[in-house]
JSON list of C-alpha atoms in Angstrom, two decimals:
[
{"chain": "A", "resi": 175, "resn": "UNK", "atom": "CA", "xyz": [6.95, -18.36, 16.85]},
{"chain": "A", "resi": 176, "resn": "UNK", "atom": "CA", "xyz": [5.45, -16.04, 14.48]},
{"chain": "A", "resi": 177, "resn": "UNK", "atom": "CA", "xyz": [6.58, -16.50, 10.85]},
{"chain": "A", "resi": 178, "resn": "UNK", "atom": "CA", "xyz": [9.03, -14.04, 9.39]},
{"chain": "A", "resi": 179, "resn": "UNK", "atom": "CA", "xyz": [8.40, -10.81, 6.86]},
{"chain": "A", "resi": 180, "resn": "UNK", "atom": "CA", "xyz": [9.79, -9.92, 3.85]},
{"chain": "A", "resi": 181, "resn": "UNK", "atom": "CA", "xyz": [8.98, -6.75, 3.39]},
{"chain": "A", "resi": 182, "resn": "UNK", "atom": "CA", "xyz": [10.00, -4.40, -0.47]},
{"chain": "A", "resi": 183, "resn": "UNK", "atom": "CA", "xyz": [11.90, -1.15, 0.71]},
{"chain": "A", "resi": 184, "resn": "UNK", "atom": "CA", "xyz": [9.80, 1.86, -0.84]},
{"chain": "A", "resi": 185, "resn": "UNK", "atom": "CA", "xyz": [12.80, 4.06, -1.37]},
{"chain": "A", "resi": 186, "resn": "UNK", "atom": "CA", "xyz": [15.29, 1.22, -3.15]},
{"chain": "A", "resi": 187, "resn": "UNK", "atom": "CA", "xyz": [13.23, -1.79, -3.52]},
{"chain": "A", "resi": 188, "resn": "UNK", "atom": "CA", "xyz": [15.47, -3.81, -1.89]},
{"chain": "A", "resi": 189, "resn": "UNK", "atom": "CA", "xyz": [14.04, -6.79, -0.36]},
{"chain": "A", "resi": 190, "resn": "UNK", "atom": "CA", "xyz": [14.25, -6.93, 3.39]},
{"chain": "A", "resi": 191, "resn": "UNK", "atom": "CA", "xyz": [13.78, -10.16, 6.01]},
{"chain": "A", "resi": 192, "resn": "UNK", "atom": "CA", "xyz": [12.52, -9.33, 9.12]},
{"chain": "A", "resi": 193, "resn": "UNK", "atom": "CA", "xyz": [10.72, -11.27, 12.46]},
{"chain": "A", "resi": 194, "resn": "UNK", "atom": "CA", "xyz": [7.21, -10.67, 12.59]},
{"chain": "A", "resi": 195, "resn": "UNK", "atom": "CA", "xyz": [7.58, -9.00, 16.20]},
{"chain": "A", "resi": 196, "resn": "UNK", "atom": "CA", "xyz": [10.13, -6.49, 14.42]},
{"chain": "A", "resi": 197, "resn": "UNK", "atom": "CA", "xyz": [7.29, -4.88, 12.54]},
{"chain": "A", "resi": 198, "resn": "UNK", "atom": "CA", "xyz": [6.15, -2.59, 15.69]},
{"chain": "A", "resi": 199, "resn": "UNK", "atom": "CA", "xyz": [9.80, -1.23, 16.20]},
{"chain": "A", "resi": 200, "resn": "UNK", "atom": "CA", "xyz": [9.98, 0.88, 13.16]},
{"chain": "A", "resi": 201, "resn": "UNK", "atom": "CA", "xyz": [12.18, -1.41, 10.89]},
{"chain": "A", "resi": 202, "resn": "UNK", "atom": "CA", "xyz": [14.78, 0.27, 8.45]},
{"chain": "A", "resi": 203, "resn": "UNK", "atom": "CA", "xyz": [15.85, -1.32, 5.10]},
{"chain": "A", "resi": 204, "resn": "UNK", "atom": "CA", "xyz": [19.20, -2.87, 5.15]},
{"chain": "A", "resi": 205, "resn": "UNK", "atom": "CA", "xyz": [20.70, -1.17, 2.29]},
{"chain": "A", "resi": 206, "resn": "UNK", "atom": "CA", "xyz": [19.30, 2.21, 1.89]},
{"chain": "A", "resi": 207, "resn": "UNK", "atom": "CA", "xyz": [18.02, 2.78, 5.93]},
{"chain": "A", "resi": 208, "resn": "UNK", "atom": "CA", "xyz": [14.76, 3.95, 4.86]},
{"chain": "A", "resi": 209, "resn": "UNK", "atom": "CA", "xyz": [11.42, 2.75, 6.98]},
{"chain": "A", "resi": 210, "resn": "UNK", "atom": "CA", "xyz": [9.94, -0.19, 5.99]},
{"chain": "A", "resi": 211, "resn": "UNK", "atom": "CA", "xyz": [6.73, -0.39, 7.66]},
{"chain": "A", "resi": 212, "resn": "UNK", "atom": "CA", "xyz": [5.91, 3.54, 8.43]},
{"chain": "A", "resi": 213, "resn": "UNK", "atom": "CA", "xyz": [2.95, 4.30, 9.53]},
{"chain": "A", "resi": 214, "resn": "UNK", "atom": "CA", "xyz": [1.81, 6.57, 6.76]},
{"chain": "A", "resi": 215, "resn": "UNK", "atom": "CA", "xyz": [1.58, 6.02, 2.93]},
{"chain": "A", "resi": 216, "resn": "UNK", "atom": "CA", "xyz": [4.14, 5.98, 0.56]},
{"chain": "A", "resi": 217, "resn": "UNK", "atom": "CA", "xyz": [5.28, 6.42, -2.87]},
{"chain": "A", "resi": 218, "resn": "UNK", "atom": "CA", "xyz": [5.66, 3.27, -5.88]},
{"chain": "A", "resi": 219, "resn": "UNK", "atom": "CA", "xyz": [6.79, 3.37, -8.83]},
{"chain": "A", "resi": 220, "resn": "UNK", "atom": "CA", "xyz": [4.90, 1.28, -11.10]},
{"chain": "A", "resi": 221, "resn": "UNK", "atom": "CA", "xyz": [8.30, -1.35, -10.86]},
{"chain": "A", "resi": 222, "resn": "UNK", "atom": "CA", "xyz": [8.25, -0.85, -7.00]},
{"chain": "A", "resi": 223, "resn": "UNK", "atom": "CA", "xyz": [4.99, -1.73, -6.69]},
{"chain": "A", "resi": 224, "resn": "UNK", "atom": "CA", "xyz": [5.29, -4.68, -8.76]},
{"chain": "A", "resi": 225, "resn": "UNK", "atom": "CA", "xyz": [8.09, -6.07, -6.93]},
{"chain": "A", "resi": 226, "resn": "UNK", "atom": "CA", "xyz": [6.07, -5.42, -3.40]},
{"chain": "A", "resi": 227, "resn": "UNK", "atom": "CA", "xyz": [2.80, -7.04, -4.83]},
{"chain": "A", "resi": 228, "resn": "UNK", "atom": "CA", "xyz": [5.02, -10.30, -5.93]},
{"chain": "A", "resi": 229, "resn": "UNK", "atom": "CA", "xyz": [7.36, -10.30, -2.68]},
{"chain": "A", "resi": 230, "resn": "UNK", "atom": "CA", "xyz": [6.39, -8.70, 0.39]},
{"chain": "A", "resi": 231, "resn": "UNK", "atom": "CA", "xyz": [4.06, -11.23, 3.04]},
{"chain": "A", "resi": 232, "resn": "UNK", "atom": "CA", "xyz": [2.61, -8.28, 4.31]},
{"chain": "A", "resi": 233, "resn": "UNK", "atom": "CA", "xyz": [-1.03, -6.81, 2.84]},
{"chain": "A", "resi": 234, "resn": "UNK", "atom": "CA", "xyz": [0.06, -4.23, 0.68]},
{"chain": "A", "resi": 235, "resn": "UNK", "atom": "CA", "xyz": [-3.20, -1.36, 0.57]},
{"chain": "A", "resi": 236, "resn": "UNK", "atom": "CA", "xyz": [-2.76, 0.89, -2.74]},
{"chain": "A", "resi": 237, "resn": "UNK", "atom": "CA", "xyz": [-4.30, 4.22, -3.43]},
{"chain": "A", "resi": 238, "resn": "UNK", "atom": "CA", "xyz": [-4.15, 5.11, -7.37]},
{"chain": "A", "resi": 239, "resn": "UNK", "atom": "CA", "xyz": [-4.60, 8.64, -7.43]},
{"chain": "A", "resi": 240, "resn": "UNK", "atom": "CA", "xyz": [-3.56, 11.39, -9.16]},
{"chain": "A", "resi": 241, "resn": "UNK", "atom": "CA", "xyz": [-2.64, 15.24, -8.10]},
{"chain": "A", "resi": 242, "resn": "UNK", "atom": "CA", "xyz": [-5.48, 16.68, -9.98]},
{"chain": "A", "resi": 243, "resn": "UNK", "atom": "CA", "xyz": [-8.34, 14.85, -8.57]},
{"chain": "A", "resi": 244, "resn": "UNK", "atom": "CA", "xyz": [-10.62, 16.02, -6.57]},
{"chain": "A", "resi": 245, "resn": "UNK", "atom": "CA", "xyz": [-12.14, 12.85, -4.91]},
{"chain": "A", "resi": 246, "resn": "UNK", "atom": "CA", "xyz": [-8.03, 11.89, -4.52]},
{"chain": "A", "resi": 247, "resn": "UNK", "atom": "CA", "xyz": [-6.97, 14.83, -2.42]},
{"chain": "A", "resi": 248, "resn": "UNK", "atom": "CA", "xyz": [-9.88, 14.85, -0.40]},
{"chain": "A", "resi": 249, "resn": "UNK", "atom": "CA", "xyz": [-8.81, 11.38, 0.61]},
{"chain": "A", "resi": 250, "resn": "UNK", "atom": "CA", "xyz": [-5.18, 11.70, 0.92]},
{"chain": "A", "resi": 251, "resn": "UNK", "atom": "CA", "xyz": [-5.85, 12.42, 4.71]},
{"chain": "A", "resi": 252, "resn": "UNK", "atom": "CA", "xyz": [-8.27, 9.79, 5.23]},
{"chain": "A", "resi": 253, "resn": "UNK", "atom": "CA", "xyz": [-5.86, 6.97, 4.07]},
{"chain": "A", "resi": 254, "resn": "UNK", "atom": "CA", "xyz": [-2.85, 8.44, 6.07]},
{"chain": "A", "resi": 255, "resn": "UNK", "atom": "CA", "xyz": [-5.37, 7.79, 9.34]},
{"chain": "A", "resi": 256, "resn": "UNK", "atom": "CA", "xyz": [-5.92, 4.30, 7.61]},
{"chain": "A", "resi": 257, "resn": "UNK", "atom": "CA", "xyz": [-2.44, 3.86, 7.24]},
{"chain": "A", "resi": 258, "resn": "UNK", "atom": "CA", "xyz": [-1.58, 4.81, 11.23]},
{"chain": "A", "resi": 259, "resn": "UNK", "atom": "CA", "xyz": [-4.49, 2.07, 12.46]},
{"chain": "A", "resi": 260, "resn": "UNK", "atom": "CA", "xyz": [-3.32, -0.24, 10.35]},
{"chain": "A", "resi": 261, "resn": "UNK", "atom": "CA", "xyz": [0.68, 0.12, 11.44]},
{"chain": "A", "resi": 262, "resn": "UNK", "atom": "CA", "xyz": [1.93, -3.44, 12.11]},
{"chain": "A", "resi": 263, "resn": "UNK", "atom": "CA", "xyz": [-0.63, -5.36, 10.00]},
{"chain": "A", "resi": 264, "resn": "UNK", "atom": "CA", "xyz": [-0.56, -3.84, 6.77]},
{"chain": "A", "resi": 265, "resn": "UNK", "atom": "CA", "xyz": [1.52, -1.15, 4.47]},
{"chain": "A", "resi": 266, "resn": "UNK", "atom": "CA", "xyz": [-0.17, 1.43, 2.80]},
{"chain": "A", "resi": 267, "resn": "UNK", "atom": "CA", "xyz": [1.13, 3.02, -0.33]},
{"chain": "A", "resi": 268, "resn": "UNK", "atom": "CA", "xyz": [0.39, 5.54, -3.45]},
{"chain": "A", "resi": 269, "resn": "UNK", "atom": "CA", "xyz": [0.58, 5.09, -7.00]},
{"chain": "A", "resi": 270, "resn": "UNK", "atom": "CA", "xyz": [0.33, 8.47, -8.85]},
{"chain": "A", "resi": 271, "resn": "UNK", "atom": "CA", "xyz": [-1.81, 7.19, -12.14]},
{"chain": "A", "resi": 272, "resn": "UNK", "atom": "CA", "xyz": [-0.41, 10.49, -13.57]},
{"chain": "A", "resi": 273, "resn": "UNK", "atom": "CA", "xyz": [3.01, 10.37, -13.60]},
{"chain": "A", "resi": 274, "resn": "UNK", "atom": "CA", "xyz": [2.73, 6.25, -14.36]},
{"chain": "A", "resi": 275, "resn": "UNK", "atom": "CA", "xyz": [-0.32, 6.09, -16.59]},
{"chain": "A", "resi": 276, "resn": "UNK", "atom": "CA", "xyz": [1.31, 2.50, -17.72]},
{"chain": "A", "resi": 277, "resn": "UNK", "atom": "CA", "xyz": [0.13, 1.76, -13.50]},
{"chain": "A", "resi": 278, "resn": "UNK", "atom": "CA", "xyz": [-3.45, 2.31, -14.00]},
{"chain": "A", "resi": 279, "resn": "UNK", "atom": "CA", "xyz": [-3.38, -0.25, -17.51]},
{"chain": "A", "resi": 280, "resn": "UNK", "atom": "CA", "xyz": [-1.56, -2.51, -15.37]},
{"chain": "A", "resi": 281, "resn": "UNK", "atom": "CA", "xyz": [-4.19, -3.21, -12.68]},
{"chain": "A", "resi": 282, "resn": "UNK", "atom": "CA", "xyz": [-7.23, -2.00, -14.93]},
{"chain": "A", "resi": 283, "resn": "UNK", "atom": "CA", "xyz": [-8.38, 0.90, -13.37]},
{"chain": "A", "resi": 284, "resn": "UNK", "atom": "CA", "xyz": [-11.29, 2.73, -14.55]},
{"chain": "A", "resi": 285, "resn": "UNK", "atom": "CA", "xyz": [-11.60, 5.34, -12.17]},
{"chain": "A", "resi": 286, "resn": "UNK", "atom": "CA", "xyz": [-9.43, 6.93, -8.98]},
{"chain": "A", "resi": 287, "resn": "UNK", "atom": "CA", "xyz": [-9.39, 6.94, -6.47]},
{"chain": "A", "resi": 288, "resn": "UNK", "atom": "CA", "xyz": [-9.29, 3.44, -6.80]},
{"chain": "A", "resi": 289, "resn": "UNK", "atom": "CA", "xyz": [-7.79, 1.07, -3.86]},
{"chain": "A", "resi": 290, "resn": "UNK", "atom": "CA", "xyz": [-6.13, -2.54, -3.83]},
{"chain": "A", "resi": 291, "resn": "UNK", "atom": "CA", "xyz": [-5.12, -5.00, -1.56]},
{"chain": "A", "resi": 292, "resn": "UNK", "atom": "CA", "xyz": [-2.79, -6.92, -2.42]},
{"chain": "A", "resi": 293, "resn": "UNK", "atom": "CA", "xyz": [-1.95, -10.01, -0.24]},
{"chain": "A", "resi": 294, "resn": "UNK", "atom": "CA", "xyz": [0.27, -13.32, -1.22]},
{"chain": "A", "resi": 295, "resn": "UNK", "atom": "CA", "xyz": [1.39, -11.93, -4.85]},
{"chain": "A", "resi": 296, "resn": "UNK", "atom": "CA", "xyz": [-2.33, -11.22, -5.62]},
{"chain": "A", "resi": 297, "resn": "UNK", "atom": "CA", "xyz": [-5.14, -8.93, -5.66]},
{"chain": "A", "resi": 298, "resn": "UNK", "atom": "CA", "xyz": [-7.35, -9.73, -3.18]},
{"chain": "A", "resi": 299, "resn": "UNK", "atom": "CA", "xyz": [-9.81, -6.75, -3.25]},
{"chain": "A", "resi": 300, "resn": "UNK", "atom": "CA", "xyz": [-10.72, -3.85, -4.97]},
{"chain": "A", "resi": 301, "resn": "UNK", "atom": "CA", "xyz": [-12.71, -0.91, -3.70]},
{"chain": "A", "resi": 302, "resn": "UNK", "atom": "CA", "xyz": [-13.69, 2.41, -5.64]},
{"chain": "A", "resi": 303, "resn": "UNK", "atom": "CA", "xyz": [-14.11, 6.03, -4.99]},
{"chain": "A", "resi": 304, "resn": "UNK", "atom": "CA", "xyz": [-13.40, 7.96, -1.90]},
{"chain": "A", "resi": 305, "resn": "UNK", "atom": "CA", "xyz": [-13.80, 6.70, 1.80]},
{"chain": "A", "resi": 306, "resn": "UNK", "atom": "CA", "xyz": [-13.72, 7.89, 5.17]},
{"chain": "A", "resi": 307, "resn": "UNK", "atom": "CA", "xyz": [-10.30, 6.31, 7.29]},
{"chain": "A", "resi": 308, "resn": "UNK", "atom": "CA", "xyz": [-13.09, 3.78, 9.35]},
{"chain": "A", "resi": 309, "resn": "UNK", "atom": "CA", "xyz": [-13.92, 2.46, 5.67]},
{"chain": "A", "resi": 310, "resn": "UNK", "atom": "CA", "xyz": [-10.49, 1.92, 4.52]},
{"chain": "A", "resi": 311, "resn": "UNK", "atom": "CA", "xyz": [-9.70, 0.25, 7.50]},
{"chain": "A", "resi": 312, "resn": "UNK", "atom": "CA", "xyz": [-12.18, -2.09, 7.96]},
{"chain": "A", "resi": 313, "resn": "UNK", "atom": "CA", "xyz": [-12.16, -2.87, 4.29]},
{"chain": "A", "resi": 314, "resn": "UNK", "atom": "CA", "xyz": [-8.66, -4.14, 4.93]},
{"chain": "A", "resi": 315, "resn": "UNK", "atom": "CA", "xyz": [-8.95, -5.63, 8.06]},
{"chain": "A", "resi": 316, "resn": "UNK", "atom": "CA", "xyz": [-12.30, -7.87, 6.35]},
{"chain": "A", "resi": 317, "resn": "UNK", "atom": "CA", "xyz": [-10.33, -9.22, 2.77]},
{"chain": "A", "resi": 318, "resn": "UNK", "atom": "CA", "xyz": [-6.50, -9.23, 4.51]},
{"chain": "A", "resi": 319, "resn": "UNK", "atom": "CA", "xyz": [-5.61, -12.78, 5.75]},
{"chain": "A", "resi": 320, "resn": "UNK", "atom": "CA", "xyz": [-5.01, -13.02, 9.20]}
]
């Protein structure tokens, strides 16, 4: 029997328990009843994030971007097809480095777009500048434990 998730909500933070084979049906967080595992990228606040990096037992994939970017936006659509292959196996998420320039001091970035994957409470991979959806994924799908 597959081990269970826990899983941070990315609308409340709350922290959610959930069966492994649970993660296909579109889970929603028991307090707030947002998705937990959609499968497109969402928004963390630098305290969100935190919380998912040191809780959740699912990779965690983060995009540090920021709005006026050029590199960033051409992305954005890239990582949402990421973020649909990936459904089940991995969350994606966004950290805006301009709204929470405390985020990119935090996990010493140097440049955006900059991605992380986080696995276990700890970075287990780093990759810079912009890539095609096929890059992200495999990229995740090679440094995420199976």
């Amino acid at each position: 029997m597959p081990s269970p998730h826990t899983l941070t909500c990315p609308s409340c933070a709350a922290g959610n328990r959930l069966p492994a084979d649970k993660l296909s049906a579109g889970p929603k967080c028991g307090t707030c009843g947002a998705r937990l595992a959609p499968a497109k990228p969402f928004a963390l606040d630098p305290a969100g994030l935190k919380k998912a990096v040191k809780t959740d037992t699912l990779p965690l994939l983060v995009d540090f971007w920021a709005p006026w970017c050029g590199p960033c936006r051409m992305m954005a659509p890239e990582f949402e097809k990421a973020a649909q292959a990936l459904a089940g196996s991995a969350r994606l998420a966004k950290v805006n480095t301009q709204d929470f320039p405390e985020a990119s001091g935090a996990y010493a970035i140097r440049g955006i777009p900059a991605l992380i994957l986080f696995s276990g409470g700890r970075e287990v991979a780093r990759l810079a500048g912009a890539r095609p959806a096929a890059d992200i994924t495999a990229f995740a799908r090679q440094h995420a434990p199976a």
